[in-house]
Coordinates of C-alpha atoms in Angstrom, one line a residue:
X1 CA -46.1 5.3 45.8
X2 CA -44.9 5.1 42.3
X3 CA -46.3 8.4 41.4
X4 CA -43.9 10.0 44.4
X5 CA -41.0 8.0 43.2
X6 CA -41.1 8.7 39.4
X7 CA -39.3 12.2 39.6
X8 CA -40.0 15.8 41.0
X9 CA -43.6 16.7 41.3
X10 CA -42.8 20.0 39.4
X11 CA -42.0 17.6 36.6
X12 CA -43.4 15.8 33.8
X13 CA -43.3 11.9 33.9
X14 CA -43.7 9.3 31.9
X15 CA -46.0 6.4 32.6
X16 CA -43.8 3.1 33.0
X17 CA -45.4 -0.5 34.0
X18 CA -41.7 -1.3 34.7
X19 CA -41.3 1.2 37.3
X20 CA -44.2 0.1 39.0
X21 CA -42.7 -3.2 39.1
X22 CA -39.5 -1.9 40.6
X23 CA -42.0 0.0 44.0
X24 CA -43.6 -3.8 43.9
X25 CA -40.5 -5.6 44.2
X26 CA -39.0 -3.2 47.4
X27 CA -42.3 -3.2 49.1
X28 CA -42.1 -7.6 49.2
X29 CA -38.6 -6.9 50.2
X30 CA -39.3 -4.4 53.0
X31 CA -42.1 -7.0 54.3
X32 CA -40.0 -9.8 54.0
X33 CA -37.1 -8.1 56.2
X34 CA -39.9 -7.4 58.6
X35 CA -41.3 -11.0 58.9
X36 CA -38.0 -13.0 58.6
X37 CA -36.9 -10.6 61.6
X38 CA -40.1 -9.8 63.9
X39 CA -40.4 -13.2 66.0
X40 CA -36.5 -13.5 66.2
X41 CA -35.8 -11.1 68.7
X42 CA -32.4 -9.8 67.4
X43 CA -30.4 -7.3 69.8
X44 CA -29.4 -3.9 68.0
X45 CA -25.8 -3.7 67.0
X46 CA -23.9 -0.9 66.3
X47 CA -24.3 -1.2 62.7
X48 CA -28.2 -1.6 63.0
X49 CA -28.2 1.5 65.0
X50 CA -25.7 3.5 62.9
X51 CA -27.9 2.5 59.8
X52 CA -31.1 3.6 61.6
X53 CA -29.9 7.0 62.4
X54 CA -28.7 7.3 58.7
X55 CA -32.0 6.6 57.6
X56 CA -34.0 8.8 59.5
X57 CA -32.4 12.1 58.4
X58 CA -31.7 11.0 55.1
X59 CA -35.6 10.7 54.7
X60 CA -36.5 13.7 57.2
X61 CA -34.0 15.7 55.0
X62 CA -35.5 14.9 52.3
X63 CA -38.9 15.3 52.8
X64 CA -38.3 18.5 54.3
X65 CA -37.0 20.0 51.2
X66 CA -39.8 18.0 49.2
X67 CA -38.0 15.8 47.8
X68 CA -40.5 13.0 47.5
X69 CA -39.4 10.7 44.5
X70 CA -35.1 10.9 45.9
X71 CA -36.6 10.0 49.9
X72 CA -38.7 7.0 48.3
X73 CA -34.8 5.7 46.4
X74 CA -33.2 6.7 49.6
X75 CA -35.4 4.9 51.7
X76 CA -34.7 1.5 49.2
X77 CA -31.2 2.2 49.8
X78 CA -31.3 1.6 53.2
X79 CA -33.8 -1.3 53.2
X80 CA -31.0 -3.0 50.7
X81 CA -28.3 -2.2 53.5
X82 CA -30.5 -3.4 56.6
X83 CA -31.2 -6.7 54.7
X84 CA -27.5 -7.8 54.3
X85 CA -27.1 -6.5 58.0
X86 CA -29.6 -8.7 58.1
X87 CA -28.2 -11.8 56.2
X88 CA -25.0 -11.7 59.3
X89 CA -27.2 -10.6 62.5
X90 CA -30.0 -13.6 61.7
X91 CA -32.6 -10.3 61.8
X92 CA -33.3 -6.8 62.4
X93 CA -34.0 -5.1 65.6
X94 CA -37.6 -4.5 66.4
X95 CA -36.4 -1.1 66.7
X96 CA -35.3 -0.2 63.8
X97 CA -38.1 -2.0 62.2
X98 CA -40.6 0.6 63.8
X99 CA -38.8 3.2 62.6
X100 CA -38.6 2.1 59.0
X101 CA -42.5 1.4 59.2
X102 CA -43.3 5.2 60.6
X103 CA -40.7 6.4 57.6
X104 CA -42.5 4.5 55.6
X105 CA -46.4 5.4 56.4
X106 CA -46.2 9.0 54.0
X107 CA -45.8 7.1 50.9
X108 CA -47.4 3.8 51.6
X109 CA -49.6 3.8 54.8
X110 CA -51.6 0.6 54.4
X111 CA -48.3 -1.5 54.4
X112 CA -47.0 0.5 57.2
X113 CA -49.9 -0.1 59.2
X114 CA -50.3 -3.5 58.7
X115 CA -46.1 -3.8 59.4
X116 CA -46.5 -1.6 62.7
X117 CA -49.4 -3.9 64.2
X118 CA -47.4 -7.0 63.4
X119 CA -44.4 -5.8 65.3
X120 CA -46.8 -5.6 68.5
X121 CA -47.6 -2.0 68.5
X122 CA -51.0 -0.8 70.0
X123 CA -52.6 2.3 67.9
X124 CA -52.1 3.5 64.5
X125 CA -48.9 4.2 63.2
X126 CA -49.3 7.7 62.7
X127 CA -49.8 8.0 66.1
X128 CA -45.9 6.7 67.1
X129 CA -44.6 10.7 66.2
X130 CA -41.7 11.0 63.5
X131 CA -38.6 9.1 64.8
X132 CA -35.5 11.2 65.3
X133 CA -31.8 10.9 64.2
X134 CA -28.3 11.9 66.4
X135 CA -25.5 12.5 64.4
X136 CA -23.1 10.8 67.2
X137 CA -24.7 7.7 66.2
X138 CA -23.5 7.6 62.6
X139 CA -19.9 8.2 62.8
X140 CA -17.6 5.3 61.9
X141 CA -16.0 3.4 64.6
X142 CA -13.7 2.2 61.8
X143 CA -12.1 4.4 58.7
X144 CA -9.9 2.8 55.9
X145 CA -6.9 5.4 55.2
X146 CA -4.5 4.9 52.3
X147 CA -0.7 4.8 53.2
X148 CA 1.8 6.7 50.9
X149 CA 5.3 6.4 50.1
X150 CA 6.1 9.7 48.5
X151 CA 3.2 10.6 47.7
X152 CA 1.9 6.9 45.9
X153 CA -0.4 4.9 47.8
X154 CA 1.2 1.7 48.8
X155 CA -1.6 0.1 51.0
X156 CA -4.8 0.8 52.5
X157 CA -5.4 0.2 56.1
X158 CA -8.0 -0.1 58.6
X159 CA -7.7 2.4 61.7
X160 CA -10.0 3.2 64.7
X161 CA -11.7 7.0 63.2
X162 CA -10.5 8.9 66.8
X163 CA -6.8 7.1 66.0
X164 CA -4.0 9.2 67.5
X165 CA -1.1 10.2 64.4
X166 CA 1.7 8.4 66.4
X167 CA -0.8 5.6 66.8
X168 CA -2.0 5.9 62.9
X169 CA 1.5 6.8 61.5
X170 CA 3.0 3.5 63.7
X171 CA 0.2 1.2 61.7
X172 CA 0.8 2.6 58.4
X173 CA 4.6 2.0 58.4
X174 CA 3.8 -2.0 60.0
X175 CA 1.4 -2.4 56.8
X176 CA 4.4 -1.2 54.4
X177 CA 7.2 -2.3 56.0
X178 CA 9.3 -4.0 53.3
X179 CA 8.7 -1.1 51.4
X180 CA 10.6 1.1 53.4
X181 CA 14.0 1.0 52.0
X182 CA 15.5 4.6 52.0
X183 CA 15.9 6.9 55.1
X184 CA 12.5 8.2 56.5
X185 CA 12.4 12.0 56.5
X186 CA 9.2 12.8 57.2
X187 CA 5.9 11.5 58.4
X188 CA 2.4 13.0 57.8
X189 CA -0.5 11.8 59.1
X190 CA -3.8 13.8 57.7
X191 CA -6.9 12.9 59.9
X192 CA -9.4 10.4 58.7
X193 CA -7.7 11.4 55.3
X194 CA -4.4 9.7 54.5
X195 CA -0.3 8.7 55.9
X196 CA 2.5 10.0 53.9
X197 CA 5.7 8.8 54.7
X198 CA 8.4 10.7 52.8
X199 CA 11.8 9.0 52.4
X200 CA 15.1 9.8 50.0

């Protein structure tokens, strides 16, 4: 697994004991994430499921354009994320877990195998088929937008990400309300972007 994660196949690498280290220490952390959450029997939340769908076309992306050594960092990204969903939930979903184990079986199969039987699956791993990913799944039920004054941000808010402009413009002026001092003459609301509100 080292050998995929070092750099571009095309490319030269150099040898480092280090970076062996680095593959040892997310492959402990991908197993404990597995066996702190397999006998718990956490529900999938959003965020699980959101992060799930994430992962699998970040690595199916990137092992379709081989990419090897940027799917093996991408997939240690993810495994960082799903342990502190994991820190709040009390676990994973078994789910999920699955998935990361058949994501996981090109570049280190003997771990995924061993993972994949101990989350009660029947068969070999590379017998589940490769996991799929819909993009409705990984939108943002949530967006932060900055609101402006002129043009300078003044504050950032939280908004629903299918927030109407009334509905967004109405928030942004409650979060800068003893700001607004002059005469409003304009109010801007860019989608998912930003609230200006223009005064003289």
């Amino acid at each position: 697994m080292y050998e995929l994660f070092v750099g571009p196949p095309e490319l030269d690498a150099e040898w480092d004991d280090r970076g062996i280290d680095g593959v040892n220490r997310f492959l402990k952390r991908f197993w404990n994430l597995v066996m702190d959450s397999k006998d718990v029997n956490v529900e999938a939340s959003k965020e699980m499921i959101k992060e799930r769908h994430k992962l699998v076309k970040d690595i199916t992306t990137r092992l379709e354009s081989f990419s090897l050594n940027t799917a093996i960092s991408g997939f240690m990204e993810h495994n960082n994320k799903l342990i502190e969903i994991a820190k709040k939930a009390g676990g994973i979903d078994v789910e999920t877990l699955s998935t990361m184990a058949v994501l996981l079986s090109p570049f280190a199969p003997h771990i995924a195998e061993e993972v994949w039987e101990q989350l009660g699956h029947e068969g070999s791993v590379f017998e589940a088929g490769w996991p799929t990913y819909d993009e409705n799944e990984m939108k943002d039920d949530e967006i932060e937008v900055p609101v402006q004054i002129n043009g300078k941000t003044r504050a950032v808010i939280s908004v629903a990400a299918d927030i109407s402009k009334e509905d967004a413009i109405a928030a942004g002026k409650e979060a800068v309300a003893d700001k607004l001092t002059g005469t409003i003459v304009k109010e801007i609301y860019v989608p998912k972007k930003i609230i200006n509100i223009v005064m003289k």
